[in-house]
PDB file of C-alpha atoms in Angstrom:
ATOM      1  CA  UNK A1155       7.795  11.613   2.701  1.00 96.00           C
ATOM      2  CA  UNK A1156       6.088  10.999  -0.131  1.00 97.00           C
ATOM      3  CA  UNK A1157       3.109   8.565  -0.225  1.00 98.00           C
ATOM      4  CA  UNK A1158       0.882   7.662  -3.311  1.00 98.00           C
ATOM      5  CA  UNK A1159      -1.660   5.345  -4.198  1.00 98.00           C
ATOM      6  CA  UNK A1160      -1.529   3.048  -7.655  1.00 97.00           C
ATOM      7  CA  UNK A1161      -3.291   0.743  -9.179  1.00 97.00           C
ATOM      8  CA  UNK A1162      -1.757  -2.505 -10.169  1.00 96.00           C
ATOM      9  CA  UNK A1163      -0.565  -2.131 -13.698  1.00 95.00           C
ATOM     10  CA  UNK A1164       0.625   1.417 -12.961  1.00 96.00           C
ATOM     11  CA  UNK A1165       2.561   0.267 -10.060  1.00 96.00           C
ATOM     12  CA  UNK A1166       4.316  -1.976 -12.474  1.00 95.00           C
ATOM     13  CA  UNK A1167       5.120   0.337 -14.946  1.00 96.00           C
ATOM     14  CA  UNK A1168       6.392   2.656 -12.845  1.00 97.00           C
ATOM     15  CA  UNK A1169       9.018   0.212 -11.877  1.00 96.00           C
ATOM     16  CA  UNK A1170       9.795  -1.080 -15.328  1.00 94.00           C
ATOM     17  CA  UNK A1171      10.142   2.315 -16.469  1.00 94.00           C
ATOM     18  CA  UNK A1172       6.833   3.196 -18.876  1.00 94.00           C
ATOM     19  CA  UNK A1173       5.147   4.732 -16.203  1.00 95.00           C
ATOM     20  CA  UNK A1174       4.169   7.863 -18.282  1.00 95.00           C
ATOM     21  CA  UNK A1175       2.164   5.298 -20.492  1.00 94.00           C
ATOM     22  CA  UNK A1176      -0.119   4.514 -16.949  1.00 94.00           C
ATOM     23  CA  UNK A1177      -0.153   8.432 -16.459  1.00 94.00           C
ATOM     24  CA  UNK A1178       2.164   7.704 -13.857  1.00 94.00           C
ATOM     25  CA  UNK A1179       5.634   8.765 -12.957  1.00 95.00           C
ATOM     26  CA  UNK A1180       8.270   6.325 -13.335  1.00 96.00           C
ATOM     27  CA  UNK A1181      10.526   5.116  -9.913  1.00 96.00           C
ATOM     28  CA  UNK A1182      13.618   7.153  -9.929  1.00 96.00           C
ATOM     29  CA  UNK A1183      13.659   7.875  -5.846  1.00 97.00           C
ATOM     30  CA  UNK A1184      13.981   5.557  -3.129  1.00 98.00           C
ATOM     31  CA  UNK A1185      10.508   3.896  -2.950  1.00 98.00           C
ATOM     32  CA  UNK A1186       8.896   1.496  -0.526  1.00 98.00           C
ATOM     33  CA  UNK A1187       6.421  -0.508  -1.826  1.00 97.00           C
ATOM     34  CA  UNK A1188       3.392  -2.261  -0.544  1.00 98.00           C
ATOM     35  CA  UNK A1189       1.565  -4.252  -2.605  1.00 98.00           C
ATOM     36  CA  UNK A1190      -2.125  -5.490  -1.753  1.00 98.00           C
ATOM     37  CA  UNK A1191      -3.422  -8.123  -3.982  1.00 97.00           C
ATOM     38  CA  UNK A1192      -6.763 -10.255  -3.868  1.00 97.00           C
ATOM     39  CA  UNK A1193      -6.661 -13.498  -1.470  1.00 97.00           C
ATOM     40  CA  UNK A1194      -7.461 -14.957  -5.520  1.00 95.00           C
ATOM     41  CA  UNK A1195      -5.167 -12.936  -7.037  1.00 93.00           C
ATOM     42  CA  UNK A1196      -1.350 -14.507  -7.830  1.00 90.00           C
ATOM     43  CA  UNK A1197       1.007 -11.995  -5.953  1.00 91.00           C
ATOM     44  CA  UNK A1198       2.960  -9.524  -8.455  1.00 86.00           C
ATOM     45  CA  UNK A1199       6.297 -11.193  -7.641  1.00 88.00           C
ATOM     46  CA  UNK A1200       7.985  -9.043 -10.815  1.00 86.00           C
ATOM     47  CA  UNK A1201       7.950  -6.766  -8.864  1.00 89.00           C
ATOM     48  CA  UNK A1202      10.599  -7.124  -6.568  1.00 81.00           C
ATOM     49  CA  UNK A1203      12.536  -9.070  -9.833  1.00 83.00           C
ATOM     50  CA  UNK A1204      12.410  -5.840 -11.695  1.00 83.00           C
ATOM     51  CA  UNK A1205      15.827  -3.964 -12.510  1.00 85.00           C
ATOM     52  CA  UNK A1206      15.118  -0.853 -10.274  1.00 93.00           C
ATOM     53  CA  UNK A1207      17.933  -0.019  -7.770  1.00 93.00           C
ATOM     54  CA  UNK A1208      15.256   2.603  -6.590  1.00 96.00           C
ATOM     55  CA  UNK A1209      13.054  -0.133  -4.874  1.00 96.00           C
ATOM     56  CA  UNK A1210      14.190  -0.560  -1.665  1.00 96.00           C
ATOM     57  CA  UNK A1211      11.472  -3.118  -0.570  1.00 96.00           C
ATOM     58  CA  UNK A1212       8.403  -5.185  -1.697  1.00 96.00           C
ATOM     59  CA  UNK A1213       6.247  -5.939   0.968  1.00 97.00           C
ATOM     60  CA  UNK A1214       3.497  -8.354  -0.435  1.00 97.00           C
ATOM     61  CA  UNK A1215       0.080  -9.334   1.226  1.00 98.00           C
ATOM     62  CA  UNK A1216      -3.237 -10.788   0.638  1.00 98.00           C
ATOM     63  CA  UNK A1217      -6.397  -9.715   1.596  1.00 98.00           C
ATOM     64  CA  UNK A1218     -10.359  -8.657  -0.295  1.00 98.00           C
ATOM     65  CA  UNK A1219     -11.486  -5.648  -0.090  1.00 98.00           C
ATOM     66  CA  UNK A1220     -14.178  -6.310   2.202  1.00 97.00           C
ATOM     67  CA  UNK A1221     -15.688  -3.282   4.727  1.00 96.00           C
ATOM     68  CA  UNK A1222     -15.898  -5.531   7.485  1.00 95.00           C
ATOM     69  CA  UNK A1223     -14.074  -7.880   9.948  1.00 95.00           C
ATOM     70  CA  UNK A1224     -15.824 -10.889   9.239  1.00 95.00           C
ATOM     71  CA  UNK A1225     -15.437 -13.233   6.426  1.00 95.00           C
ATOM     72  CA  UNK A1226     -17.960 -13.234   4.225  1.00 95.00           C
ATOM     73  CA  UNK A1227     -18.656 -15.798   1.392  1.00 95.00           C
ATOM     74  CA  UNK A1228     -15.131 -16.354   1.289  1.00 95.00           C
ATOM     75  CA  UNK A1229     -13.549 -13.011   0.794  1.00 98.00           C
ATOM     76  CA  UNK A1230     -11.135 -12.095   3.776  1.00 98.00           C
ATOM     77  CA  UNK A1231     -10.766  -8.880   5.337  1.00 98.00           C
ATOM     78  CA  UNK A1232      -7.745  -7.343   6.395  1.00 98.00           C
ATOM     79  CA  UNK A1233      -6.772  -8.295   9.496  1.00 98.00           C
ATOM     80  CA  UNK A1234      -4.805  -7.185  12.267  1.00 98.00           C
ATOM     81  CA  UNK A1235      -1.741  -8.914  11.457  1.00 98.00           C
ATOM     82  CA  UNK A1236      -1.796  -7.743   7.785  1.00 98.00           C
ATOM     83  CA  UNK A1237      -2.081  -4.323   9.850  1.00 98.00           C
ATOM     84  CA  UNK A1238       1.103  -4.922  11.669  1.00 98.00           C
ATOM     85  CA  UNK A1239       3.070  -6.517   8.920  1.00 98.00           C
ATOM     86  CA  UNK A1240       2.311  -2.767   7.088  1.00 98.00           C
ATOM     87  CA  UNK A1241       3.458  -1.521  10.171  1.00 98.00           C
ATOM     88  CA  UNK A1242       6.483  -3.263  10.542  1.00 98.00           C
ATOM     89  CA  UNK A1243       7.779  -2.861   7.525  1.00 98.00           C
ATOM     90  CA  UNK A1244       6.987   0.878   7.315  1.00 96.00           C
ATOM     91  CA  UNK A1245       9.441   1.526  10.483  1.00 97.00           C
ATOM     92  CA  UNK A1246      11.871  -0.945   9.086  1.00 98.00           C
ATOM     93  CA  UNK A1247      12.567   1.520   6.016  1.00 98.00           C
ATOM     94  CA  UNK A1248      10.917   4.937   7.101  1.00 96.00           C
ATOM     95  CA  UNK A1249      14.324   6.809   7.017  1.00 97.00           C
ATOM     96  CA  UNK A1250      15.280   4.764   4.115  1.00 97.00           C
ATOM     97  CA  UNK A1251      12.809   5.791   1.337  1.00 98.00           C
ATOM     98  CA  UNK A1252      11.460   8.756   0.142  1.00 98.00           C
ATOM     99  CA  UNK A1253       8.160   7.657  -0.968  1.00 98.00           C
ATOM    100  CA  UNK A1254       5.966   4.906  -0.746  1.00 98.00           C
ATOM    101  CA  UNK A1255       3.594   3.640  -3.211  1.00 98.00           C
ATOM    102  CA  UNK A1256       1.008   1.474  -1.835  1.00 98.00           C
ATOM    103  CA  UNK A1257      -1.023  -0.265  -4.698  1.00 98.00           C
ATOM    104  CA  UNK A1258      -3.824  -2.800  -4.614  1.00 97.00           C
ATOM    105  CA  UNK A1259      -6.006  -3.990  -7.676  1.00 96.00           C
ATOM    106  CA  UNK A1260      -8.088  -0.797  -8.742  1.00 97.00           C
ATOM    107  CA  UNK A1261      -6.218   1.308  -6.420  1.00 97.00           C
ATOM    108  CA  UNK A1262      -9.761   2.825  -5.622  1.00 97.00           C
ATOM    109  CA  UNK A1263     -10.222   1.479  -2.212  1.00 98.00           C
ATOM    110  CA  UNK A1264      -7.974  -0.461  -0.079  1.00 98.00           C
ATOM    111  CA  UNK A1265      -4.875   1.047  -1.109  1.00 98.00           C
ATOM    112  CA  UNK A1266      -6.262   4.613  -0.184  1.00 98.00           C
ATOM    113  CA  UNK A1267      -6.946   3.889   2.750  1.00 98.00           C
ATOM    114  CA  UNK A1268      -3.653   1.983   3.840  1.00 98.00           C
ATOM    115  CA  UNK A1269      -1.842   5.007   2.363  1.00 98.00           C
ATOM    116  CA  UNK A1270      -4.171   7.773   4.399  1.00 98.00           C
ATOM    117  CA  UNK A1271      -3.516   5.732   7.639  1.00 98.00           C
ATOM    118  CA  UNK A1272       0.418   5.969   6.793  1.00 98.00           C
ATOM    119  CA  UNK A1273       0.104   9.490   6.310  1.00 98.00           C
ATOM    120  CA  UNK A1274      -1.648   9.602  10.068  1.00 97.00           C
ATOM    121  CA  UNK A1275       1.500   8.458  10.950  1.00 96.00           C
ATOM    122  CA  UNK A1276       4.040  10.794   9.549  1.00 95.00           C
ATOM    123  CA  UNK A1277       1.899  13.373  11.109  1.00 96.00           C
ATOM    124  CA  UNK A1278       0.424  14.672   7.829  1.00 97.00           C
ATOM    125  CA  UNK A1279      -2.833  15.010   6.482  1.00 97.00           C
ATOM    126  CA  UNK A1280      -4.988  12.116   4.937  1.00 98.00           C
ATOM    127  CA  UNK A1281      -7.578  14.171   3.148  1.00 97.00           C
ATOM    128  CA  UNK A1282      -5.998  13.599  -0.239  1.00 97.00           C
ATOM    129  CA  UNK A1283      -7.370   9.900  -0.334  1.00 98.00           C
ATOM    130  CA  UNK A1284     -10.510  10.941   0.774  1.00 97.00           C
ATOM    131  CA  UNK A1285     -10.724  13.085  -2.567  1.00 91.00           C
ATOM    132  CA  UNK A1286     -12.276  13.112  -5.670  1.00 94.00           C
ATOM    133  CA  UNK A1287     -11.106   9.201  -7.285  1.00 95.00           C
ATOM    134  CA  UNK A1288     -10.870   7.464  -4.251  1.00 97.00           C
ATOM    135  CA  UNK A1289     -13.132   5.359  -1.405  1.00 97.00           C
ATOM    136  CA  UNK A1290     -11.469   4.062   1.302  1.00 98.00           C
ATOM    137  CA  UNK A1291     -12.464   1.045   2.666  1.00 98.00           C
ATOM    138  CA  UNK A1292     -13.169   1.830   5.937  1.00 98.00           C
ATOM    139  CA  UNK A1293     -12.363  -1.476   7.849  1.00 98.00           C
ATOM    140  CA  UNK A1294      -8.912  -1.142   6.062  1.00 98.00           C
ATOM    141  CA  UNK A1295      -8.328   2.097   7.328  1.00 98.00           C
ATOM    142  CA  UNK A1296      -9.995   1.957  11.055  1.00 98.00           C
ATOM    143  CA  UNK A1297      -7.427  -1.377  11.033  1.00 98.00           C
ATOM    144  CA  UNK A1298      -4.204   0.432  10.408  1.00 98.00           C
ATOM    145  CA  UNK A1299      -5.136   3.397  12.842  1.00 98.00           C
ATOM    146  CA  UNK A1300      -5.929   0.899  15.889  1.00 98.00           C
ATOM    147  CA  UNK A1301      -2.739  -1.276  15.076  1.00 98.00           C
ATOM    148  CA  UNK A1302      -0.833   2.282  14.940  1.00 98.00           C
ATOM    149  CA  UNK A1303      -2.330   3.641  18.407  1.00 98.00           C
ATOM    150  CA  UNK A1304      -1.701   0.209  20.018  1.00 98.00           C
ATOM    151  CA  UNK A1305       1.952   0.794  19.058  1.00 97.00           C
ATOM    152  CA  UNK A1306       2.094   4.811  20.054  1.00 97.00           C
ATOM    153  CA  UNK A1307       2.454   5.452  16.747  1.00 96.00           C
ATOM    154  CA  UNK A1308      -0.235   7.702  17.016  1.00 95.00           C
TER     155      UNK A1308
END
């Protein structure tokens, strides 16, 4: 399984099919995609109304990229149910898909980190997103691996 990390825009041309223009390659594989916008953000609904037979699934949710569980001047953390609905729909098309792109505004922070907790889960190693270009948000990622060990995922 493949799983990278976008940012918006390149997420969207990979679909559309400019992707190289992003730096990016295009979707010509099976993909699984989970989208992470901004609670202020509109949701990237072309997305799933693109023309590529490749994505399998759009799984859309909203939360800030916040570092901590509480709510703080407004901006909403990831929760536990935003964990699970990741969850969910990962084992819904796991053996479906050969990659999945998780992509979130800058693709710098929560994205990474929902994408190194996925790789936890295939049994594979998350120091990639830990690299050079990258800063998890740690609630994000502490998140996903408690939803995945309440479920024996890991």
């Amino acid at each position: 399984m493949k799983i990278k990390v976008m940012y918006r825009a390149q997420c969207l041309a990979a679909v559309e099919g400019y992707g190289p223009e992003y730096d990016i390659d295009n979707i010509l594989e099976p993909t699984l995609i989970i989208s992470i916008s901004s609670t202020d953000d509109t949701i990237p609904e072309m997305l799933e109304q693109a023309r590529n037979n490749m994505v399998r699934h759009v799984e859309f949710l909203q939360f800030d990229d916040i570092d901590t569980s509480a709510i703080i001047g407004g901006l909403i953390p990831m929760s536990e149910d935003d964990a699970n609905q990741i969850i969910d729909t990962f084992l819904k098309y796991k053996n479906a898909v050969s990659q999945i792109i998780v992509h979130c505004d800058a693709g710098y922070s929560r994205s990474p980190a929902v994408a190194a907790a996925l790789c936890i889960a295939f049994g594979m190693s998350d120091a990639e997103f830990f690299g050079p270009g990258y800063c998890p948000n740690m609630h994000v990622y502490r998140t996903m691996l408690r939803a995945l060990e309440k479920r024996n995922i890991i």
